[in-house]
């Protein structure tokens, strides 16, 4: 990749058309109405001061506009990352007794995520997004949605609870219901209802803005002193800050950063693919990682925390007519002007309203139809999704992502370990040889068995292959023909197995024959010198050729 291609913003600026500016500006202003309340709410979800959400939004939007390849993708604080950040930041802060340290920890976390993203982009490691399969990602996100929802309920009701984990949060909420502040519940519950109703029936109306303005107005006009509010925000642009942490804390943060990076990459590639397909564009996975990396590095140096792509904010920008990343720059400028000129604008923002914003986001994350679809389509993948869900619910957010990755990898290994295998037969009126499970009445040729093994032949499944062949050999065939087209590889462990198996079959008067073996795999067979035992003549380009050769052999021996 040429140096200039690592900075797509320069190329975009050079080709920018003046006619796009009005749409980008309008979309940016609309986007700002979503960026401000969500940024503040997700900051508090992460265990940080609300102002850091605004600092983070400003810097990540600017950085991605310069280094990000997508024209409409919008970055920012994310509801899925909030609990992951809180899981590592909050315990350290509580143990240290210094609330101000939370910002430094979160900023280092952002720097580490940015570093990992950048290294991955340079090394072209975009494939890491594949470590989370869709079922495990679905289960993880659903678990995260439930965790966020339950965790925010006390704040919505006007009280707080102590405890770690989903079950502790449920217990704390139930036992704390007697401390409910009616005014707080009215503000938070009413705001949540407004957001959900408008999203459902009037999606073009900015539901969050309407709810926030209404909540601030209610607190101010009704003098609801028993409702907690955000309070005055610091004035001015976020200061450049180099965060300092101890070496022990750095190790904990690095482990968390790996999980956040994986989730962020997966979410970004998925969201980018969706919107690129709509626009007829291609996704540049490695450049996307570079853009996300730059956004996190910028946020980390200005008292921010890790960010990711937001599907909801991107959808708002696209629906509002956004043409380029100028939309994000307009949003960044608007937030900066608010902090410089009117920092007191949001001082009466009720904390229950921020909880309502987060709960609405968690409801948006929840995908029950997706789980139902997995149950109907493939039970094993439903089980994987369920296991990932409970991994988050029982073990916690960060261990949950480790469980999700492990389940995805184990599922791949399971498919290689126990691949589909079958005997083939020739159905009447159908060309070729097909699975006997599909055509149980298919014709078989006396003394010949055609066996298909639908996986690379490797150490994990070599024993499975051998046992299947031994089972087929019990019927006493003369030839066992391997329909080898699905076998894309043979490793050394499998090669040793084949050599021993062929000698075992030869002792019983049975020949092991291969048909449709791919040329690269045949080259490996030759390199392993397997033709010392397997007859070199027993490799055929097609099943028809193998069957014809067997028929000729039988006629010659008659």
Coordinates of C-alpha atoms in Angstrom, one line a residue:
X1 CA 0.0 0.0 0.0
X2 CA 1.4 3.4 -0.9
X3 CA 2.0 5.9 1.9
X4 CA -0.8 8.2 0.7
X5 CA -3.3 5.4 0.9
X6 CA -2.8 5.2 4.6
X7 CA -4.4 8.7 4.9
X8 CA -7.7 8.5 3.0
X9 CA -8.8 11.8 4.4
X10 CA -6.2 13.6 2.2
X11 CA -7.5 11.9 -0.9
X12 CA -11.1 12.6 0.1
X13 CA -10.4 16.3 0.6
X14 CA -8.8 16.6 -2.8
X15 CA -11.8 15.1 -4.5
X16 CA -14.5 16.8 -2.3
X17 CA -17.3 18.5 -4.2
X18 CA -18.9 21.7 -3.0
X19 CA -22.4 20.5 -3.6
X20 CA -21.9 17.9 -0.8
X21 CA -21.3 20.4 1.9
X22 CA -24.9 21.4 2.8
X23 CA -25.9 17.8 3.2
X24 CA -22.8 16.9 5.2
X25 CA -23.3 19.9 7.5
X26 CA -27.0 19.1 8.1
X27 CA -26.2 15.5 8.7
X28 CA -23.4 16.5 11.1
X29 CA -25.8 18.7 13.1
X30 CA -28.4 16.0 13.3
X31 CA -25.7 13.5 14.3
X32 CA -24.6 15.8 17.1
X33 CA -27.9 15.5 18.8
X34 CA -27.2 11.8 19.2
X35 CA -23.5 12.0 19.9
X36 CA -23.8 14.2 23.0
X37 CA -26.2 12.3 25.1
X38 CA -24.9 8.9 24.0
X39 CA -21.3 9.9 24.6
X40 CA -22.1 11.1 28.1
X41 CA -24.2 8.0 28.9
X42 CA -21.7 5.5 27.5
X43 CA -18.9 7.2 29.5
X44 CA -20.8 6.7 32.7
X45 CA -21.5 3.1 31.6
X46 CA -17.7 2.7 31.4
X47 CA -17.3 4.0 35.0
X48 CA -16.0 7.4 33.8
X49 CA -17.1 11.1 34.1
X50 CA -19.6 12.1 31.5
X51 CA -17.3 14.7 30.1
X52 CA -14.9 12.1 28.9
X53 CA -17.5 10.8 26.5
X54 CA -17.6 14.2 24.8
X55 CA -13.8 14.4 24.7
X56 CA -13.7 10.9 23.2
X57 CA -16.3 11.7 20.5
X58 CA -14.4 14.8 19.3
X59 CA -11.0 13.2 18.9
X60 CA -12.2 9.9 17.4
X61 CA -14.3 11.7 14.8
X62 CA -11.4 13.9 13.7
X63 CA -8.9 11.0 13.6
X64 CA -11.2 8.7 11.7
X65 CA -12.0 11.4 9.2
X66 CA -8.2 11.6 8.4
X67 CA -7.3 7.9 8.5
X68 CA -10.6 6.0 8.0
X69 CA -11.5 4.7 4.5
X70 CA -15.3 4.7 4.9
X71 CA -17.3 7.7 3.7
X72 CA -20.1 7.4 6.2
X73 CA -18.9 5.2 9.1
X74 CA -19.3 7.0 12.4
X75 CA -17.2 6.2 15.4
X76 CA -17.6 7.0 19.1
X77 CA -18.2 5.6 22.6
X78 CA -20.0 2.3 22.3
X79 CA -22.5 0.5 24.5
X80 CA -20.8 -2.8 23.8
X81 CA -17.4 -1.6 24.9
X82 CA -18.6 0.3 28.0
X83 CA -18.9 -2.7 30.3
X84 CA -15.6 -4.1 29.1
X85 CA -13.9 -0.8 30.0
X86 CA -15.7 -0.7 33.4
X87 CA -14.7 -4.3 34.1
X88 CA -11.0 -3.4 34.2
X89 CA -11.1 0.2 35.3
X90 CA -13.7 0.2 38.1
X91 CA -12.0 -2.5 40.3
X92 CA -8.6 -0.8 40.1
X93 CA -10.1 2.6 41.0
X94 CA -12.1 1.2 43.9
X95 CA -9.0 -0.6 45.3
X96 CA -6.8 2.5 44.9
X97 CA -9.4 4.9 46.3
X98 CA -8.6 7.5 43.6
X99 CA -11.6 8.2 41.3
X100 CA -9.5 10.5 39.2
X101 CA -7.4 7.5 38.2
X102 CA -10.2 6.1 36.1
X103 CA -9.6 8.5 33.3
X104 CA -5.9 7.7 33.2
X105 CA -6.6 3.9 33.1
X106 CA -9.2 4.3 30.4
X107 CA -6.9 6.5 28.3
X108 CA -4.1 4.0 28.5
X109 CA -6.6 1.3 27.5
X110 CA -7.5 3.4 24.5
X111 CA -3.8 3.8 23.6
X112 CA -3.2 0.1 23.8
X113 CA -6.3 -0.7 21.7
X114 CA -5.0 1.9 19.2
X115 CA -1.6 0.3 19.2
X116 CA -2.9 -3.2 18.7
X117 CA -5.2 -2.0 15.9
X118 CA -2.4 -0.2 14.1
X119 CA 0.0 -3.1 14.4
X120 CA -2.7 -5.4 13.1
X121 CA -3.4 -3.1 10.2
X122 CA 0.3 -2.9 9.2
X123 CA 0.6 -6.7 9.5
X124 CA -2.6 -7.2 7.5
X125 CA -4.3 -9.2 10.3
X126 CA -7.9 -8.3 9.3
X127 CA -8.8 -12.0 9.5
X128 CA -8.8 -11.8 13.3
X129 CA -12.4 -10.6 12.9
X130 CA -13.2 -14.2 12.0
X131 CA -12.3 -15.4 15.5
X132 CA -15.8 -14.6 16.6
X133 CA -18.3 -16.7 14.6
X134 CA -21.8 -15.3 14.2
X135 CA -23.5 -17.6 16.7
X136 CA -21.0 -16.9 19.4
X137 CA -21.0 -13.2 18.6
X138 CA -24.8 -13.3 18.8
X139 CA -24.7 -15.0 22.2
X140 CA -22.0 -12.7 23.5
X141 CA -23.9 -9.5 22.4
X142 CA -27.2 -10.8 23.9
X143 CA -25.4 -11.5 27.2
X144 CA -23.9 -8.1 27.1
X145 CA -27.3 -6.5 26.4
X146 CA -28.9 -8.2 29.4
X147 CA -25.9 -7.3 31.6
X148 CA -26.2 -3.6 30.6
X149 CA -29.9 -3.6 31.0
X150 CA -29.9 -5.0 34.5
X151 CA -26.9 -2.9 35.5
X152 CA -28.6 0.3 34.6
X153 CA -32.0 -0.3 36.3
X154 CA -30.9 1.0 39.7
X155 CA -29.7 4.2 38.2
X156 CA -33.1 4.5 36.3
X157 CA -34.9 4.1 39.6
X158 CA -32.7 6.7 41.4
X159 CA -30.5 4.5 43.6
X160 CA -27.2 2.6 43.4
X161 CA -26.1 -0.9 44.3
X162 CA -22.8 -2.6 45.2
X163 CA -21.9 -5.8 43.6
X164 CA -20.1 -7.5 40.6
X165 CA -21.7 -9.6 38.0
X166 CA -25.2 -10.1 36.6
X167 CA -26.6 -12.0 39.5
X168 CA -25.3 -9.6 42.1
X169 CA -26.8 -6.7 40.1
X170 CA -30.2 -8.5 40.0
X171 CA -30.1 -9.1 43.8
X172 CA -29.0 -5.6 44.5
X173 CA -31.8 -4.1 42.3
X174 CA -34.5 -6.3 43.9
X175 CA -33.4 -5.5 47.5
X176 CA -32.9 -1.8 46.7
X177 CA -36.4 -1.2 45.2
X178 CA -37.5 0.3 48.6
X179 CA -35.0 3.2 47.9
X180 CA -36.6 4.1 44.6
X181 CA -36.8 7.9 44.0
X182 CA -40.3 8.4 42.4
X183 CA -39.2 11.6 40.5
X184 CA -36.1 9.8 39.1
X185 CA -38.1 6.8 37.9
X186 CA -40.6 9.2 36.3
X187 CA -37.8 11.0 34.5
X188 CA -35.9 7.9 33.5
X189 CA -38.9 5.7 32.7
X190 CA -40.7 8.5 30.8
X191 CA -37.5 9.2 28.8
X192 CA -37.1 5.6 28.0
X193 CA -40.7 5.3 26.8
X194 CA -40.3 8.4 24.6
X195 CA -37.1 7.0 23.0
X196 CA -38.6 3.5 22.3
X197 CA -41.9 4.8 21.0
X198 CA -40.4 7.3 18.7
X199 CA -37.8 4.8 17.4
X200 CA -40.6 2.4 16.7
X201 CA -43.3 4.6 15.2
X202 CA -41.5 7.9 14.1
X203 CA -37.9 6.8 13.4
X204 CA -37.1 10.1 11.6
X205 CA -37.8 12.1 14.8
X206 CA -34.6 12.2 17.1
X207 CA -36.1 10.4 20.0
X208 CA -33.1 10.7 22.3
X209 CA -33.0 14.5 21.7
X210 CA -36.7 14.9 22.5
X211 CA -36.3 12.8 25.6
X212 CA -33.2 14.6 26.8
X213 CA -34.7 18.1 26.3
X214 CA -37.8 17.0 28.0
X215 CA -35.9 15.6 31.0
X216 CA -33.7 18.7 31.4
X217 CA -36.8 20.9 31.2
X218 CA -38.6 18.8 33.8
X219 CA -35.8 19.0 36.3
X220 CA -35.3 22.7 35.8
X221 CA -39.0 23.8 35.8
X222 CA -40.1 21.5 38.5
X223 CA -37.1 22.0 40.7
X224 CA -36.6 18.2 41.2
X225 CA -33.8 18.4 43.7
X226 CA -33.9 14.7 44.7
X227 CA -33.0 13.7 41.1
X228 CA -29.2 13.4 40.5
X229 CA -27.9 15.5 37.6
X230 CA -24.6 15.6 35.6
X231 CA -23.6 19.0 37.0
X232 CA -21.4 21.6 35.3
X233 CA -19.0 20.3 32.7
X234 CA -15.5 21.6 32.3
X235 CA -15.1 24.4 29.8
X236 CA -12.9 24.2 26.8
X237 CA -11.2 21.7 24.5
X238 CA -9.9 18.5 26.0
X239 CA -6.3 19.0 27.1
X240 CA -3.5 16.9 25.7
X241 CA -2.5 14.4 28.5
X242 CA 0.0 11.5 28.7
X243 CA -1.7 9.0 31.1
X244 CA 0.5 7.3 33.6
X245 CA -0.1 3.8 35.2
X246 CA 1.9 1.3 37.0
X247 CA 3.5 -1.7 35.3
X248 CA 1.1 -4.1 37.1
X249 CA -1.9 -2.1 35.9
X250 CA -0.4 -2.0 32.4
X251 CA -0.5 -5.8 32.2
X252 CA -4.2 -6.0 33.2
X253 CA -5.1 -3.2 30.8
X254 CA -3.2 -5.0 27.9
X255 CA -5.2 -8.2 28.5
X256 CA -8.4 -6.2 28.4
X257 CA -7.3 -4.3 25.3
X258 CA -6.9 -7.5 23.4
X259 CA -10.6 -8.4 24.0
X260 CA -11.7 -4.8 23.2
X261 CA -9.7 -4.8 20.0
X262 CA -11.2 -8.1 18.8
X263 CA -14.8 -6.9 19.5
X264 CA -14.1 -3.6 17.9
X265 CA -12.6 -5.1 14.8
X266 CA -15.5 -7.6 14.4
X267 CA -18.1 -4.9 14.9
X268 CA -16.3 -2.5 12.5
X269 CA -15.9 -5.0 9.7
X270 CA -19.5 -6.1 10.0
X271 CA -20.9 -2.6 10.1
X272 CA -18.6 -1.4 7.3
X273 CA -19.6 -4.3 5.1
X274 CA -23.3 -3.5 5.6
X275 CA -23.0 0.1 4.6
X276 CA -20.4 -0.5 1.9
X277 CA -22.8 -3.0 0.2
X278 CA -25.6 -0.4 0.2
X279 CA -23.2 2.1 -1.5
X280 CA -21.7 -0.4 -3.9
X281 CA -18.2 0.0 -2.3
X282 CA -15.6 -2.5 -1.1
X283 CA -14.5 -2.9 2.5
X284 CA -10.8 -2.2 3.1
X285 CA -10.4 -4.2 6.3
X286 CA -6.8 -3.4 7.1
X287 CA -7.4 0.3 6.4
X288 CA -10.5 0.2 8.6
X289 CA -8.3 -1.1 11.4
X290 CA -5.8 1.7 10.8
X291 CA -8.6 4.2 11.0
X292 CA -10.0 2.7 14.3
X293 CA -6.4 2.5 15.6
X294 CA -5.8 6.2 14.9
X295 CA -9.2 7.1 16.5
X296 CA -8.3 5.3 19.7
X297 CA -4.8 6.7 19.9
X298 CA -6.2 10.3 19.5
X299 CA -8.8 9.6 22.2
X300 CA -6.2 8.2 24.5
X301 CA -4.1 11.3 24.4
X302 CA -6.9 13.6 25.2
X303 CA -8.5 12.0 28.2
X304 CA -10.7 9.6 26.2
X305 CA -11.4 5.9 26.2
X306 CA -11.7 3.1 23.6
X307 CA -14.1 3.6 20.8
X308 CA -15.6 1.5 18.0
X309 CA -18.0 1.8 15.1
X310 CA -21.6 2.6 15.9
X311 CA -24.2 1.1 13.6
X312 CA -27.0 3.3 15.0
X313 CA -25.1 6.6 14.6
X314 CA -23.9 5.5 11.2
X315 CA -27.5 4.8 10.2
X316 CA -28.5 8.2 11.4
X317 CA -25.8 9.9 9.4
X318 CA -26.6 8.0 6.3
X319 CA -30.3 8.7 6.6
X320 CA -29.6 12.4 7.1
X321 CA -27.8 12.6 3.8
X322 CA -24.2 12.3 4.8
X323 CA -21.8 12.1 1.8
X324 CA -18.4 12.1 3.5
X325 CA -16.5 12.2 6.8
X326 CA -17.1 15.9 6.8
X327 CA -20.3 14.9 8.7
X328 CA -18.2 13.6 11.5
X329 CA -16.0 16.7 11.5
X330 CA -19.1 18.9 11.8
X331 CA -20.2 16.8 14.8
X332 CA -16.7 17.2 16.4
X333 CA -16.8 21.0 15.8
X334 CA -20.3 21.3 17.2
X335 CA -19.4 19.5 20.4
X336 CA -16.2 21.6 20.8
X337 CA -18.2 24.8 20.4
X338 CA -20.7 23.6 23.0
X339 CA -17.9 22.9 25.5
X340 CA -16.2 26.3 24.8
X341 CA -19.2 28.5 24.6
X342 CA -22.0 26.9 26.6
X343 CA -20.5 24.3 28.9
X344 CA -23.4 24.7 31.3
X345 CA -26.0 23.7 28.7
X346 CA -26.2 20.1 30.0
X347 CA -25.6 20.6 33.7
X348 CA -29.2 19.7 34.5
X349 CA -29.1 16.5 32.5
X350 CA -30.7 13.9 34.9
X351 CA -28.6 10.8 35.6
X352 CA -31.8 8.6 35.2
X353 CA -32.1 10.0 31.7
X354 CA -28.5 8.8 30.9
X355 CA -29.5 5.4 32.2
X356 CA -32.5 5.5 29.9
X357 CA -30.2 6.2 26.9
X358 CA -28.0 3.2 27.8
X359 CA -31.0 0.9 28.4
X360 CA -32.5 1.9 25.0
X361 CA -29.1 1.0 23.4
X362 CA -29.0 -2.4 25.2
X363 CA -32.5 -3.2 23.9
X364 CA -31.2 -2.4 20.5
X365 CA -28.4 -4.8 21.0
X366 CA -30.7 -7.7 22.0
X367 CA -31.4 -10.1 19.1
X368 CA -34.0 -12.6 20.2
X369 CA -35.2 -13.4 16.6
X370 CA -31.6 -14.3 15.8
X371 CA -31.5 -16.9 18.6
X372 CA -34.9 -18.3 17.5
X373 CA -33.6 -18.6 13.9
X374 CA -30.5 -20.5 15.2
X375 CA -32.8 -22.9 17.2
X376 CA -34.8 -23.6 14.0
X377 CA -31.9 -23.8 11.6
X378 CA -29.0 -25.4 13.5
X379 CA -29.2 -26.6 17.1
X380 CA -25.5 -27.0 17.6
X381 CA -24.9 -23.3 16.8
X382 CA -27.8 -22.3 19.0
X383 CA -26.0 -24.2 21.8
X384 CA -22.8 -22.2 21.0
X385 CA -24.7 -19.0 21.2
X386 CA -26.3 -20.0 24.5
X387 CA -22.9 -20.9 26.0
X388 CA -21.5 -17.6 24.9
X389 CA -24.5 -15.8 26.5
X390 CA -24.0 -17.6 29.8
X391 CA -20.2 -17.0 29.6
X392 CA -20.9 -13.3 29.8
X393 CA -23.8 -13.6 32.3
X394 CA -22.0 -15.9 34.7
X395 CA -18.3 -15.2 34.3
X396 CA -18.4 -11.5 33.4
X397 CA -17.8 -9.3 30.4
X398 CA -14.1 -9.8 29.7
X399 CA -14.1 -13.6 30.5
X400 CA -17.2 -13.8 28.4
X401 CA -15.3 -12.6 25.3
X402 CA -12.6 -15.2 26.0
X403 CA -15.3 -17.9 26.2
X404 CA -16.9 -16.6 22.9
X405 CA -13.5 -16.8 21.1
X406 CA -12.7 -20.2 22.6
X407 CA -16.1 -21.5 21.5
X408 CA -15.6 -20.2 17.9
X409 CA -12.2 -21.9 17.7
X410 CA -13.5 -25.1 19.2
X411 CA -16.4 -25.2 16.8
X412 CA -14.0 -25.0 13.8
X413 CA -11.9 -27.8 15.4
X414 CA -15.1 -29.8 16.0
X415 CA -15.9 -29.6 12.3
X416 CA -12.4 -30.7 11.3
X417 CA -12.4 -33.5 14.0
X418 CA -15.8 -35.0 13.1
X419 CA -16.5 -33.9 9.5
X420 CA -19.4 -35.2 7.5
X421 CA -18.6 -38.5 5.7
X422 CA -20.7 -40.9 3.7
X423 CA -20.9 -43.7 1.1
X424 CA -21.8 -42.8 -2.4
X425 CA -24.1 -44.6 -4.8
X426 CA -25.5 -44.1 -8.3
X427 CA -29.2 -43.2 -8.3
X428 CA -31.4 -44.2 -11.2
X429 CA -31.9 -41.3 -13.6
X430 CA -29.3 -39.0 -12.0
X431 CA -25.9 -38.4 -13.3
X432 CA -22.9 -39.1 -11.1
X433 CA -22.5 -40.6 -7.6
X434 CA -24.4 -39.2 -4.6
X435 CA -24.8 -39.5 -0.9
X436 CA -26.8 -42.7 0.1
X437 CA -28.5 -40.6 2.8
X438 CA -30.1 -38.6 0.1
X439 CA -30.5 -41.5 -2.3
X440 CA -30.9 -44.7 -0.2
X441 CA -32.0 -46.7 -3.3
X442 CA -28.9 -45.8 -5.3
X443 CA -27.1 -48.7 -7.0
X444 CA -23.9 -50.1 -5.6
X445 CA -21.2 -52.0 -7.5
X446 CA -20.3 -55.4 -6.1
X447 CA -16.9 -55.4 -4.5
X448 CA -16.5 -51.6 -4.7
X449 CA -17.2 -49.0 -2.0
X450 CA -17.1 -45.2 -2.8
X451 CA -16.4 -43.2 0.4
X452 CA -16.4 -39.4 0.7
X453 CA -14.7 -37.5 3.6
X454 CA -15.7 -33.8 3.6
X455 CA -12.6 -32.2 5.3
X456 CA -8.8 -31.8 5.0
X457 CA -7.2 -35.0 6.2
X458 CA -5.2 -33.8 9.3
X459 CA -4.0 -34.9 12.7
X460 CA -7.3 -34.1 14.3
X461 CA -9.4 -36.4 12.1
X462 CA -6.9 -39.0 11.0
X463 CA -8.2 -41.6 13.5
X464 CA -11.8 -40.9 12.5
X465 CA -10.9 -41.5 8.8
X466 CA -9.1 -44.7 9.7
X467 CA -11.9 -46.1 11.8
X468 CA -14.5 -45.4 9.0
X469 CA -12.3 -47.2 6.4
X470 CA -11.9 -50.1 8.8
X471 CA -15.6 -50.3 9.3
X472 CA -16.2 -50.4 5.5
X473 CA -13.5 -53.0 5.1
X474 CA -15.4 -55.4 7.3
X475 CA -17.8 -56.1 4.4
X476 CA -14.9 -57.4 2.4
X477 CA -14.8 -55.1 -0.7
X478 CA -12.0 -55.4 -3.2
X479 CA -11.6 -51.6 -3.7
X480 CA -12.4 -48.8 -1.4
X481 CA -12.5 -45.6 -3.6
X482 CA -12.0 -42.3 -1.8
X483 CA -14.0 -39.5 -3.4
X484 CA -11.2 -37.1 -2.5
X485 CA -12.4 -33.8 -4.0
X486 CA -13.3 -32.4 -0.6
X487 CA -9.9 -33.3 0.8
X488 CA -8.0 -30.1 0.5
X489 CA -4.9 -31.1 2.5
X490 CA -3.1 -34.1 3.9
X491 CA -0.6 -33.4 6.8
X492 CA 2.2 -35.7 7.9
X493 CA 0.2 -37.3 10.7
X494 CA -2.5 -38.3 8.2
X495 CA 0.2 -39.4 5.7
X496 CA 1.6 -41.9 8.3
X497 CA -1.9 -43.1 9.0
X498 CA -2.6 -43.7 5.2
X499 CA 0.6 -45.6 4.9
X500 CA -0.2 -47.9 7.8
X501 CA -3.9 -48.2 6.7
X502 CA -2.9 -49.2 3.1
X503 CA -0.6 -51.9 4.3
X504 CA -3.3 -53.2 6.6
X505 CA -5.9 -53.3 3.8
X506 CA -3.4 -54.8 1.3
X507 CA -3.0 -57.7 3.8
X508 CA -6.7 -58.3 3.5
X509 CA -6.7 -58.1 -0.3
X510 CA -8.3 -54.7 -0.3
X511 CA -7.0 -51.8 -2.4
X512 CA -7.2 -48.2 -1.3
X513 CA -8.0 -46.0 -4.3
X514 CA -8.2 -42.2 -4.8
X515 CA -10.4 -40.3 -7.3
X516 CA -10.6 -36.5 -7.9
X517 CA -7.6 -35.7 -5.7
X518 CA -6.6 -32.1 -6.2
X519 CA -3.2 -31.6 -7.8
X520 CA -1.6 -29.7 -4.8
X521 CA -2.7 -32.5 -2.5
X522 CA -1.3 -35.2 -4.9
X523 CA 2.0 -33.4 -4.9
X524 CA 2.1 -33.7 -1.1
X525 CA 1.3 -37.4 -1.4
X526 CA 4.2 -37.8 -3.7
X527 CA 6.5 -35.8 -1.4
X528 CA 5.5 -38.0 1.5
X529 CA 6.5 -41.0 -0.7
X530 CA 3.1 -42.7 0.0
X531 CA 3.2 -44.3 -3.4
X532 CA 5.7 -46.8 -1.9
X533 CA 2.7 -48.5 -0.5
X534 CA -0.3 -47.1 -2.4
X535 CA -0.2 -48.2 -6.0
X536 CA 0.6 -45.1 -8.2
X537 CA -2.0 -46.5 -10.7
X538 CA -4.7 -46.1 -8.0
X539 CA -5.1 -42.4 -8.5
X540 CA -7.8 -41.4 -10.9
X541 CA -9.0 -38.0 -12.2
X542 CA -12.7 -38.8 -11.7
X543 CA -15.0 -41.3 -10.0
X544 CA -16.2 -42.5 -13.4
X545 CA -12.5 -43.3 -14.3
X546 CA -12.0 -45.2 -11.1
X547 CA -15.3 -47.2 -11.5
X548 CA -14.4 -48.0 -15.2
X549 CA -10.9 -49.2 -14.1
X550 CA -12.5 -51.4 -11.5
X551 CA -14.9 -52.9 -14.0
X552 CA -12.0 -53.6 -16.5
X553 CA -10.1 -55.3 -13.7
X554 CA -13.0 -57.5 -12.9
X555 CA -13.5 -58.5 -16.5
X556 CA -9.8 -59.2 -16.9
X557 CA -9.8 -61.5 -13.9
X558 CA -12.9 -63.3 -14.9

